[in-house]
XYZ file of C-alpha atoms in Angstrom:
730
model
C 33.379 116.128 9.991
C 30.643 113.835 11.161
C 31.898 111.067 8.786
C 35.462 111.524 10.181
C 34.158 111.427 13.727
C 32.301 108.148 13.008
C 35.494 106.656 11.658
C 37.354 107.571 14.845
C 34.751 106.953 17.557
C 31.255 105.592 18.194
C 28.848 106.154 21.021
C 27.289 103.057 22.566
C 23.596 103.977 22.759
C 22.800 101.554 25.695
C 25.663 102.623 27.978
C 26.392 106.072 26.707
C 30.147 105.355 26.525
C 32.267 106.785 23.666
C 34.288 104.000 22.168
C 37.470 104.370 20.230
C 37.480 102.624 16.884
C 40.215 100.149 15.747
C 41.289 101.772 12.379
C 42.906 104.961 13.836
C 44.820 102.862 16.357
C 45.985 100.542 13.647
C 47.108 103.384 11.346
C 48.942 105.177 14.201
C 50.764 101.997 15.171
C 51.907 101.404 11.546
C 53.227 104.948 11.361
C 55.134 104.666 14.626
C 56.713 101.336 13.738
C 57.732 102.789 10.295
C 59.355 105.830 12.003
C 61.209 103.581 14.430
C 62.576 101.312 11.615
C 63.535 104.347 9.417
C 65.441 106.332 12.194
C 66.231 104.291 15.357
C 67.279 101.055 13.547
C 69.407 103.265 11.215
C 71.093 104.789 14.234
C 71.782 101.335 15.709
C 73.149 100.103 12.342
C 75.387 103.019 11.750
C 76.622 104.038 15.155
C 76.254 101.074 17.559
C 76.745 97.959 15.426
C 78.575 99.888 12.683
C 77.741 97.418 9.931
C 80.304 97.067 7.206
C 79.363 95.108 4.086
C 83.027 94.630 3.189
C 83.403 92.302 6.174
C 83.077 88.606 5.319
C 80.195 87.020 7.177
C 80.329 83.507 8.660
C 77.963 82.364 5.888
C 80.743 83.073 3.402
C 83.821 82.361 5.522
C 82.573 78.975 6.801
C 80.215 78.039 4.005
C 79.442 74.319 4.095
C 76.259 74.144 2.112
C 74.423 72.968 5.229
C 74.605 75.069 8.433
C 76.558 77.924 6.975
C 75.388 79.382 3.624
C 74.622 82.926 2.427
C 70.898 83.447 1.980
C 68.865 86.128 0.251
C 67.661 88.670 2.881
C 63.990 88.216 2.124
C 64.138 84.505 2.228
C 66.024 84.674 5.494
C 63.609 87.238 6.718
C 60.776 84.738 6.219
C 62.830 81.924 7.890
C 63.733 84.143 10.810
C 60.177 85.444 11.346
C 58.739 81.952 11.254
C 61.261 80.833 13.877
C 60.703 83.778 16.365
C 56.881 84.064 15.959
C 55.417 81.781 18.533
C 52.175 82.080 20.506
C 53.419 84.893 22.768
C 52.444 87.905 20.613
C 49.032 86.312 19.906
C 48.053 85.152 23.405
C 49.807 87.582 25.715
C 47.926 90.769 24.604
C 44.640 88.838 24.807
C 45.228 87.726 28.400
C 46.464 91.190 29.344
C 43.030 92.564 28.324
C 41.802 92.114 31.875
C 43.791 95.310 32.708
C 42.227 97.210 29.813
C 43.702 97.792 26.383
C 45.820 100.901 27.066
C 48.667 99.409 29.238
C 49.246 96.480 26.847
C 49.059 98.678 23.726
C 51.575 101.209 25.165
C 54.070 98.527 26.119
C 53.721 96.782 22.723
C 54.651 99.975 20.928
C 57.344 101.313 23.240
C 58.750 97.867 24.027
C 59.133 96.528 20.546
C 60.732 99.743 19.228
C 63.178 100.391 22.162
C 63.715 96.867 23.603
C 62.658 93.790 21.667
C 63.843 94.912 18.234
C 67.080 96.255 19.746
C 67.735 92.955 21.450
C 67.073 90.889 18.336
C 69.183 93.132 16.045
C 72.119 93.420 18.416
C 72.311 89.813 19.392
C 72.259 88.950 15.671
C 74.984 91.464 15.016
C 77.231 90.213 17.817
C 76.762 86.606 16.692
C 77.677 87.457 13.111
C 80.810 89.347 14.372
C 81.881 86.351 16.482
C 81.552 83.735 13.822
C 77.886 82.769 14.291
C 78.372 81.849 17.950
C 75.447 81.008 20.241
C 74.641 82.883 23.465
C 76.476 80.276 25.573
C 79.524 80.487 23.219
C 79.460 84.294 23.373
C 79.332 84.141 27.170
C 82.356 81.844 27.099
C 84.255 84.223 24.826
C 83.399 87.362 26.802
C 83.218 86.077 30.390
C 84.733 82.572 30.650
C 83.747 78.988 31.039
C 81.789 79.452 34.257
C 79.514 82.010 32.626
C 79.039 79.657 29.620
C 77.832 76.822 31.934
C 75.435 79.100 33.834
C 74.051 80.410 30.519
C 73.507 76.912 29.128
C 71.654 75.690 32.276
C 69.520 78.839 32.283
C 68.630 78.485 28.622
C 67.706 74.815 28.975
C 65.410 75.451 31.922
C 63.814 78.495 30.316
C 63.201 76.628 27.032
C 61.364 73.787 28.839
C 59.227 76.281 30.845
C 58.472 78.176 27.595
C 57.501 75.017 25.736
C 55.075 74.232 28.565
C 53.532 77.718 28.236
C 53.046 77.271 24.538
C 51.678 73.727 24.762
C 48.997 74.581 27.331
C 47.487 77.049 24.872
C 46.693 74.224 22.542
C 45.495 72.040 25.277
C 43.012 74.690 26.436
C 41.867 75.368 22.932
C 41.280 71.798 21.740
C 41.175 69.395 24.730
C 38.011 68.407 26.518
C 37.881 68.816 30.313
C 35.549 69.031 33.234
C 35.183 72.076 35.513
C 34.171 71.398 39.101
C 30.954 73.142 40.200
C 30.112 74.137 43.791
C 27.760 72.053 45.853
C 24.329 73.753 46.204
C 24.578 75.616 42.893
C 21.092 75.985 41.391
C 19.977 75.887 37.691
C 16.578 77.091 36.662
C 15.658 76.249 33.105
C 13.264 78.575 31.237
C 9.550 77.578 31.364
C 8.755 74.734 29.118
C 12.365 73.565 28.532
C 12.980 69.813 28.951
C 16.162 68.829 30.711
C 17.517 65.496 29.383
C 19.056 63.031 31.812
C 21.394 60.361 30.594
C 22.300 57.537 33.081
C 25.670 56.006 32.428
C 27.463 53.282 34.408
C 29.902 55.719 36.001
C 28.015 59.001 36.174
C 24.953 60.878 35.083
C 24.710 63.599 32.406
C 22.275 66.424 32.581
C 21.704 68.302 29.255
C 20.427 71.874 29.590
C 19.268 74.146 26.759
C 19.979 77.864 26.402
C 18.455 80.471 28.710
C 19.026 78.743 32.004
C 19.394 80.962 35.161
C 22.412 80.110 37.298
C 23.065 80.902 40.923
C 26.418 79.601 42.388
C 25.179 80.260 45.955
C 21.958 81.533 47.575
C 23.439 85.033 48.063
C 24.684 85.489 44.475
C 22.779 87.365 41.807
C 21.346 85.103 39.135
C 23.102 85.007 35.811
C 21.671 83.692 32.560
C 23.491 81.148 30.382
C 22.803 81.948 26.693
C 24.255 78.700 25.483
C 23.329 74.977 25.929
C 25.614 73.006 28.346
C 26.067 69.605 30.026
C 26.566 68.761 33.667
C 28.160 65.609 34.952
C 26.876 64.253 38.313
C 27.701 61.261 40.468
C 25.909 58.108 39.474
C 24.258 57.808 42.934
C 23.035 61.435 43.108
C 19.321 62.046 43.376
C 18.559 64.634 40.731
C 15.096 65.138 39.277
C 15.338 66.942 35.941
C 11.624 67.796 36.076
C 12.098 70.101 39.119
C 11.661 73.751 38.223
C 14.958 74.516 39.961
C 17.675 71.877 40.073
C 20.119 71.981 42.975
C 23.433 70.316 42.304
C 24.912 67.923 44.841
C 28.686 67.690 45.604
C 31.123 66.397 42.960
C 29.289 67.838 39.955
C 31.192 69.272 36.996
C 30.488 71.029 33.696
C 31.548 68.954 30.689
C 33.559 70.918 28.092
C 33.828 68.729 24.963
C 37.009 68.668 22.936
C 37.176 70.336 19.480
C 37.211 67.546 16.923
C 37.152 69.939 14.068
C 40.166 71.899 15.366
C 42.129 68.785 16.231
C 41.490 67.225 12.812
C 42.703 70.404 10.950
C 45.819 70.706 13.039
C 46.524 66.962 12.767
C 46.318 67.324 9.023
C 49.114 69.984 8.980
C 51.579 67.367 10.032
C 51.313 64.986 7.052
C 50.951 68.050 4.838
C 54.301 69.322 6.101
C 55.870 65.932 5.576
C 54.569 65.905 2.006
C 55.901 69.367 1.359
C 59.292 68.300 2.693
C 59.394 65.270 0.393
C 58.219 67.467 -2.531
C 61.013 70.023 -1.972
C 63.872 67.645 -1.268
C 62.954 64.467 -3.098
C 60.195 64.783 -5.690
C 60.693 68.321 -7.088
C 63.976 69.458 -5.602
C 64.355 73.125 -4.837
C 60.790 73.980 -6.078
C 60.198 75.926 -2.796
C 57.446 78.275 -3.975
C 55.652 75.430 -5.784
C 55.743 73.255 -2.691
C 54.581 76.117 -0.405
C 51.582 76.927 -2.634
C 50.566 73.235 -2.609
C 51.031 73.068 1.100
C 48.952 76.258 1.671
C 46.081 74.978 -0.471
C 46.105 71.619 1.378
C 46.015 73.374 4.747
C 43.067 75.488 3.687
C 41.348 72.279 2.396
C 41.869 70.677 5.818
C 40.124 73.619 7.490
C 37.051 73.121 5.228
C 37.077 69.340 5.507
C 37.115 69.626 9.326
C 33.517 70.706 9.195
C 32.549 67.062 8.273
C 34.095 65.635 11.432
C 31.660 66.751 14.257
C 28.815 64.285 14.316
C 30.671 61.706 12.092
C 32.063 58.356 12.969
C 35.493 59.982 13.106
C 34.556 62.454 15.893
C 35.554 60.176 18.777
C 39.083 59.910 17.370
C 39.608 63.648 17.227
C 37.589 64.839 20.234
C 40.450 64.437 22.762
C 40.354 64.856 26.523
C 42.840 67.214 28.225
C 45.265 64.344 28.969
C 44.902 62.971 25.527
C 45.757 66.294 23.999
C 48.864 66.597 26.254
C 49.998 63.131 25.244
C 49.469 63.892 21.579
C 51.512 67.008 21.809
C 54.330 65.215 23.648
C 54.415 62.458 21.052
C 54.465 65.076 18.227
C 57.209 67.098 19.979
C 59.293 63.954 20.454
C 58.905 62.844 16.759
C 59.508 66.357 15.357
C 62.753 66.748 17.372
C 64.123 63.364 16.318
C 63.212 63.372 12.586
C 65.732 64.859 10.062
C 65.349 68.631 10.073
C 64.489 68.778 6.333
C 61.613 66.279 6.626
C 59.345 68.215 9.005
C 60.888 71.303 10.650
C 62.013 73.069 7.412
C 58.849 72.584 5.408
C 56.701 73.553 8.401
C 58.774 76.776 8.558
C 58.017 77.546 4.925
C 54.300 76.794 5.423
C 54.231 78.846 8.520
C 55.897 81.834 6.898
C 53.412 82.087 4.109
C 50.453 81.456 6.409
C 51.675 83.882 9.174
C 52.604 86.807 6.889
C 49.561 86.355 4.728
C 47.153 86.072 7.648
C 48.723 89.109 9.339
C 48.261 91.132 6.266
C 44.647 89.929 5.930
C 44.017 90.831 9.619
C 45.380 94.346 9.211
C 43.172 94.948 6.227
C 40.186 93.359 8.043
C 40.696 95.628 11.032
C 40.898 98.739 8.821
C 37.786 97.718 6.753
C 35.611 96.392 9.595
C 36.842 99.207 11.950
C 35.210 97.679 15.043
C 34.890 99.711 18.273
C 37.219 98.856 21.163
C 34.593 97.568 23.665
C 36.964 97.141 26.637
C 37.878 100.185 28.804
C 41.351 101.677 28.433
C 41.988 100.848 32.063
C 39.824 98.241 33.795
C 39.233 99.502 37.353
C 37.735 96.193 38.520
C 40.644 93.952 37.524
C 43.595 96.346 37.524
C 45.039 94.674 40.520
C 44.555 91.110 39.306
C 41.790 88.967 37.870
C 40.910 85.663 36.226
C 43.705 85.599 33.645
C 46.434 86.898 35.985
C 45.299 86.560 39.542
C 48.578 87.285 41.370
C 49.209 91.064 40.653
C 48.229 94.229 38.926
C 49.196 96.252 35.933
C 52.719 96.757 37.243
C 54.471 94.369 36.774
C 52.263 91.754 35.224
C 51.144 93.502 32.051
C 54.830 93.417 30.956
C 55.038 89.757 31.893
C 51.739 88.921 30.174
C 52.434 90.754 26.918
C 56.069 89.649 26.696
C 56.896 88.262 23.211
C 55.125 91.070 21.329
C 57.339 93.658 22.994
C 60.447 91.685 23.883
C 61.302 87.978 23.980
C 64.321 86.159 25.274
C 63.485 83.168 23.111
C 64.294 85.318 20.045
C 67.849 85.671 21.172
C 68.325 81.927 20.744
C 67.243 82.204 17.117
C 69.258 85.447 16.593
C 72.374 83.520 17.822
C 71.391 80.159 16.333
C 70.641 79.482 12.663
C 70.042 82.976 11.429
C 73.559 84.466 11.859
C 75.024 81.451 9.970
C 72.991 82.476 6.879
C 73.538 86.286 6.845
C 74.860 87.333 3.407
C 76.089 90.776 4.443
C 76.151 92.664 7.685
C 73.630 95.295 6.719
C 70.990 92.554 6.372
C 70.962 92.256 10.180
C 68.986 95.461 10.324
C 66.120 94.223 8.128
C 66.095 90.766 9.617
C 66.783 91.510 13.236
C 64.968 94.820 13.768
C 62.405 94.427 11.021
C 61.143 90.934 11.902
C 60.741 91.934 15.534
C 58.652 94.970 14.409
C 56.417 92.548 12.535
C 56.141 90.427 15.636
C 55.044 93.551 17.613
C 52.485 94.198 14.851
C 51.102 90.677 15.388
C 50.742 91.585 19.037
C 48.897 94.889 18.326
C 46.544 93.117 15.925
C 45.714 90.473 18.536
C 45.196 93.118 21.145
C 42.790 95.089 18.895
C 40.896 91.889 18.105
C 40.487 91.093 21.814
C 39.551 94.694 22.702
C 36.803 94.618 20.089
C 35.118 91.665 21.855
C 32.383 92.657 24.388
C 33.648 92.236 27.969
C 30.847 89.907 29.043
C 31.695 87.525 26.139
C 35.409 87.871 26.877
C 35.049 86.828 30.510
C 32.522 84.123 29.657
C 35.337 82.501 27.728
C 38.283 83.423 29.916
C 36.954 82.665 33.382
C 37.594 79.027 34.289
C 34.403 77.216 35.077
C 35.716 76.197 38.479
C 36.548 79.925 39.319
C 33.328 81.435 38.075
C 31.839 81.644 41.605
C 34.979 83.396 42.841
C 34.785 86.134 40.261
C 31.002 86.475 40.011
C 30.796 89.603 42.253
C 33.554 91.345 40.388
C 31.949 90.531 37.038
C 28.755 92.056 38.159
C 30.713 95.209 39.273
C 32.313 95.344 35.871
C 28.942 95.010 34.184
C 27.603 97.894 36.260
C 30.655 99.993 35.452
C 30.399 99.260 31.687
C 26.686 99.770 31.413
C 24.108 97.262 30.220
C 24.033 96.303 26.540
C 20.881 94.993 24.788
C 22.195 91.997 22.882
C 20.939 91.252 19.337
C 19.398 87.796 19.157
C 19.481 87.101 15.445
C 22.473 85.350 13.859
C 23.594 87.166 10.699
C 22.772 90.719 11.803
C 25.146 93.555 10.909
C 26.783 93.878 14.325
C 28.288 90.398 14.811
C 30.239 91.655 17.760
C 26.918 91.951 19.698
C 26.060 88.312 19.652
C 25.923 86.438 22.951
C 27.958 83.329 23.763
C 25.254 80.867 22.699
C 24.884 82.526 19.312
C 28.657 82.679 18.852
C 28.903 78.912 19.710
C 26.323 78.245 17.042
C 28.071 80.525 14.535
C 31.477 78.815 14.931
C 30.188 75.312 14.343
C 28.753 74.255 17.788
C 32.049 74.481 19.677
C 32.007 74.691 23.528
C 33.476 78.054 24.336
C 32.661 78.845 28.013
C 35.702 78.452 30.193
C 38.106 77.949 27.322
C 40.785 79.942 29.054
C 44.211 80.479 27.532
C 43.478 83.261 25.041
C 43.550 81.116 21.825
C 39.738 80.706 21.658
C 39.110 84.312 22.532
C 41.432 85.414 19.727
C 39.931 83.008 17.274
C 36.410 84.278 17.950
C 37.597 87.873 17.647
C 39.467 87.195 14.441
C 36.508 85.366 12.917
C 34.078 88.222 13.854
C 36.418 90.858 12.306
C 37.135 88.960 9.131
C 33.418 88.043 8.679
C 32.403 91.651 9.196
C 35.081 92.917 6.821
C 33.513 91.043 3.936
C 30.049 92.481 4.298
C 30.551 94.660 1.352
C 30.314 91.597 -0.967
C 26.512 91.749 -0.533
C 26.225 88.004 0.051
C 25.462 85.889 3.089
C 28.787 85.774 4.869
C 27.673 84.796 8.369
C 28.002 81.182 7.490
C 31.704 81.892 6.845
C 32.345 82.612 10.489
C 32.741 78.909 11.480
C 35.475 78.580 8.769
C 37.213 81.779 9.862
C 37.091 80.565 13.457
C 38.814 77.211 12.695
C 41.194 78.926 10.248
C 42.199 81.146 13.138
C 42.675 78.187 15.483
C 44.846 76.566 12.874
C 46.827 79.832 12.334
C 47.514 80.016 16.093
C 48.514 76.322 16.174
C 51.042 76.892 13.428
C 52.667 79.652 15.474
C 52.783 77.286 18.486
C 53.800 74.006 16.817
C 56.590 75.764 14.906
C 58.062 76.962 18.171
C 57.542 73.532 19.880
C 59.399 71.942 16.948
C 62.400 74.344 17.182
C 62.415 74.665 20.956
C 62.318 70.951 21.638
C 65.115 70.386 19.194
C 67.268 73.257 20.806
C 66.722 71.726 24.243
C 67.527 68.270 22.854
C 70.932 69.572 21.584
C 71.742 71.105 24.992
C 70.735 67.930 26.827
C 72.825 65.798 24.380
C 75.866 68.044 25.119
C 75.280 67.468 28.909
C 74.814 63.752 28.435
C 77.991 63.674 26.351
C 79.958 64.794 29.420
C 79.088 61.431 30.981
C 78.949 59.200 27.890
C 80.812 61.046 24.996
C 79.093 59.017 22.216
C 75.691 60.319 23.190
C 76.741 63.873 22.329
C 77.015 63.190 18.631
C 74.155 64.572 16.531
C 74.023 61.299 14.790
C 73.567 59.251 17.937
C 70.040 57.850 17.770
C 70.154 56.735 21.420
C 71.440 60.157 22.555
C 68.857 61.998 20.450
C 65.972 59.805 21.666
C 67.014 59.992 25.363
C 67.500 63.704 25.393
C 64.287 64.366 23.491
C 62.328 62.112 25.934
C 63.696 64.049 28.911
C 62.741 67.346 27.336
C 59.219 66.323 26.288
C 58.633 64.682 29.666
C 59.805 67.919 31.353
C 57.404 70.352 29.619
C 54.731 67.736 29.351
C 54.641 67.224 33.111
C 54.447 70.996 33.687
C 51.391 71.260 31.434
C 49.715 68.173 32.985
C 50.064 69.566 36.509
C 49.364 73.187 35.835
C 46.879 75.693 34.600
C 47.159 78.723 32.246
C 47.029 81.065 35.256
C 50.064 79.354 36.777
C 52.161 78.357 33.712
C 51.816 81.575 31.576
C 53.159 83.873 34.323
C 56.099 81.458 34.944
C 56.653 81.340 31.162
C 56.583 85.118 31.033
C 59.036 85.529 33.911
C 61.447 82.883 32.450
C 61.275 84.374 28.903
C 61.928 87.935 30.226
C 64.874 86.665 32.292
C 66.362 85.260 29.112
C 66.029 88.727 27.606
C 67.925 90.135 30.616
C 70.623 87.478 30.016
C 70.897 88.342 26.252
C 70.947 92.094 26.810
C 73.573 91.836 29.525
C 75.799 89.690 27.239
C 75.390 92.247 24.315
C 76.127 95.154 26.709
C 79.298 93.265 27.855
C 80.399 92.827 24.234
C 79.794 96.552 23.466
C 81.754 97.705 26.575
C 84.685 95.318 25.979
C 84.939 96.293 22.303
C 85.100 99.983 22.640
C 81.419 100.867 22.269
C 80.715 101.757 25.888
C 79.222 105.144 25.053
C 76.487 103.378 23.122
C 75.861 100.588 25.646
C 72.838 102.473 27.001
C 70.819 101.215 24.064
C 70.892 97.758 25.611
C 71.472 98.573 29.345
C 68.340 100.821 29.664
C 65.875 98.109 28.445
C 67.785 95.497 30.352
C 67.321 97.455 33.620
C 63.615 97.981 32.989
C 62.983 94.353 32.132
C 65.040 93.260 35.119
C 62.923 95.473 37.387
C 59.608 94.276 36.157
C 60.617 90.618 35.973
C 62.144 90.416 39.431
C 59.119 92.160 40.940
C 56.809 89.707 39.184
C 59.051 86.767 40.266
C 58.785 87.918 43.924
C 55.037 88.126 43.826
C 54.711 84.745 42.059
C 56.979 83.028 44.635
C 55.041 84.607 47.492
C 51.698 83.408 45.984
C 53.198 79.863 45.382
C 54.496 79.749 48.965
C 51.023 80.853 50.278
C 49.358 78.048 48.404
C 51.854 75.587 49.847
C 51.017 76.800 53.344
C 47.317 76.266 52.639
C 47.907 72.818 51.321
C 46.724 73.730 47.780
C 48.467 71.587 45.112
C 51.568 71.345 47.268
C 53.750 69.344 44.896
C 52.814 71.538 41.818
C 53.385 74.819 43.642
C 56.597 73.582 45.149
C 57.909 72.547 41.722
C 56.944 75.858 40.160
C 58.292 77.881 43.028
C 61.594 75.975 42.887
C 61.996 76.399 39.140
C 61.191 80.140 39.358
C 63.697 80.771 42.190
C 66.377 78.691 40.502
C 66.050 80.489 37.132
C 66.080 83.838 38.885
C 69.236 82.951 40.781
C 70.999 81.705 37.649
C 70.213 84.841 35.632
C 70.941 87.181 38.627
C 74.368 85.460 38.948
C 75.093 86.061 35.267
C 73.913 89.705 35.549
C 76.301 90.353 38.500
C 79.130 88.684 36.550
C 78.454 91.059 33.571
C 78.246 94.172 35.801
C 81.504 93.304 37.581
C 83.181 92.949 34.213
C 81.819 96.331 33.125
C 83.251 98.030 36.144
C 86.676 96.442 35.549
C 86.766 97.365 31.905
C 85.505 100.933 32.360
C 88.079 101.491 35.123
C 91.033 100.049 33.186
C 89.805 101.144 29.772
C 88.865 99.066 26.804
C 91.345 96.362 26.157
C 90.046 95.531 22.653
C 89.863 97.494 19.425
C 86.804 99.477 18.613
C 84.438 97.950 16.101
C 85.049 99.607 12.809
């Protein structure tokens, strides 16, 4: 019994709190997802969609060997999962941790089973039944041309906002930046520590060692920085590094260096994907498994080789600034959307599928073996009404907006009505591919949430509080520390409990990376994953602490593969939509073979999401991304509901209408709060142009989707009054 109790819970000796362990949570979630797939998806397949394998699917009826071709369900499952699995299920649960782990965990489980997987499976089913049509084409068939135009505009804007939300994750994880510090902030180095001063032509750099005591204002409690850090000061400032306490003048900032190791590794995945594409389609045709194995080994080699970049002559080329990282991403997105799909997009999908599914399995095993305690509280009373990751509102409605893709994602409906329905071999495959792949996406979200929950809260907030906003949240962080109890940190790298290391020791363990203020969730997740995986291999009875830096950069690369795959596909989708719009003015530009049309449309798309990233922050872009993405879910669910009602399945329309109503309620509530906050910032003169743009985009997308929703509801009323005009699906 004692052994069983230790597997389920652990008592924190310093604070007296009883902490739930990760393994029972992981096993319970796996059981719930299995039950949902076995019973609820079977109900949807048999009663609602009424799959019939004797029906000829578009893949057979319109087979052309290119866009339409029947594909083995497991191969297509991998393609579909690679296409839908972006950064949302990885990052959303991590950012939602400020509310505690219980709200996000509950929504992930309930949302994915009753909303997200239902949406993906039913959109896929409807698209297959209508000849592989897209959402816009389904809207035209069911509701007319006006509805199709509104749907197209909404999708285009939502995709651009979504790409900005994904891109900023990479920018925050890899790019260097400077965080403004308040004038009068004091830094007291420990006795005997020498503060280095470097005079440059444009500014001064102060280099502090670990253990410095920080006070943002005279009335604040002092906090101790466990890590070394650098401060940039004006060139004409009079700072004496020999003073026992150094007071910072105005216009000082903390310097956060870019990650040269991470940038190098991710940069290497691009030529590797190109090589894999050439191998599959030119050198060794159709040797897909062979090419994927070679690609996987090369990617792992890039992770290891990245360790040689910091401190080498190549470091300046890969240690990019924030703006440099944004520019590099825009250039990559442009090239990826213009190149032939077989050369980069397809091989990256194959690489991503192997890496994503393999790493997910590894993480599940790692969580069960390491069985870390969930350090965060189930409900965080300090930040339950808003905090550093989501400052605007509380658990309702923002936990649903923050978690988003792991529970339900509108972006998935574009894939489920895009390439996937054109490759379905038989109708029953929709259950495995639509419902099953979304359950796996939800599982990714649960693993990310468990990883973040196992990180000590003081370390979590050290990474996730922007350096500029640290003074604002200092009192609340002290309040949280008092609530959680004081932990005595271990000060030796390589001890058994890796999760008890402080920020300075973690930075040393992951290869000397700068982690403080790395908001966005990617770095938090990478540190958590590295800690869990390192801890899981303790049984080998060898020194594994040195592996942590490789696990960390492997995790960064793993997250980047999720994001870059979506940026590839999303930019290309938006490019097609823009080309169609440009073709209304100049018909020749609409052709897929038009180089000018492709380049012009891609430039407009990359400029759109790139400008949002350049002018925004994670705390402004991620909520807007979440709202836009959830509104796309509302649009998809309303169209599926319309199809069911108009085709004699009104008695089963509740399976899509109920999640649609819930998502509509949470999203419109969040949209209202976001717009109010943006308007208040405009009134205060804070980043007026940025807030005005974000507010305008948010309102416009809400109006578009609301118009479509009202159109759908009015059609339901007419059909239900007059009776179904079309034959029941049989």
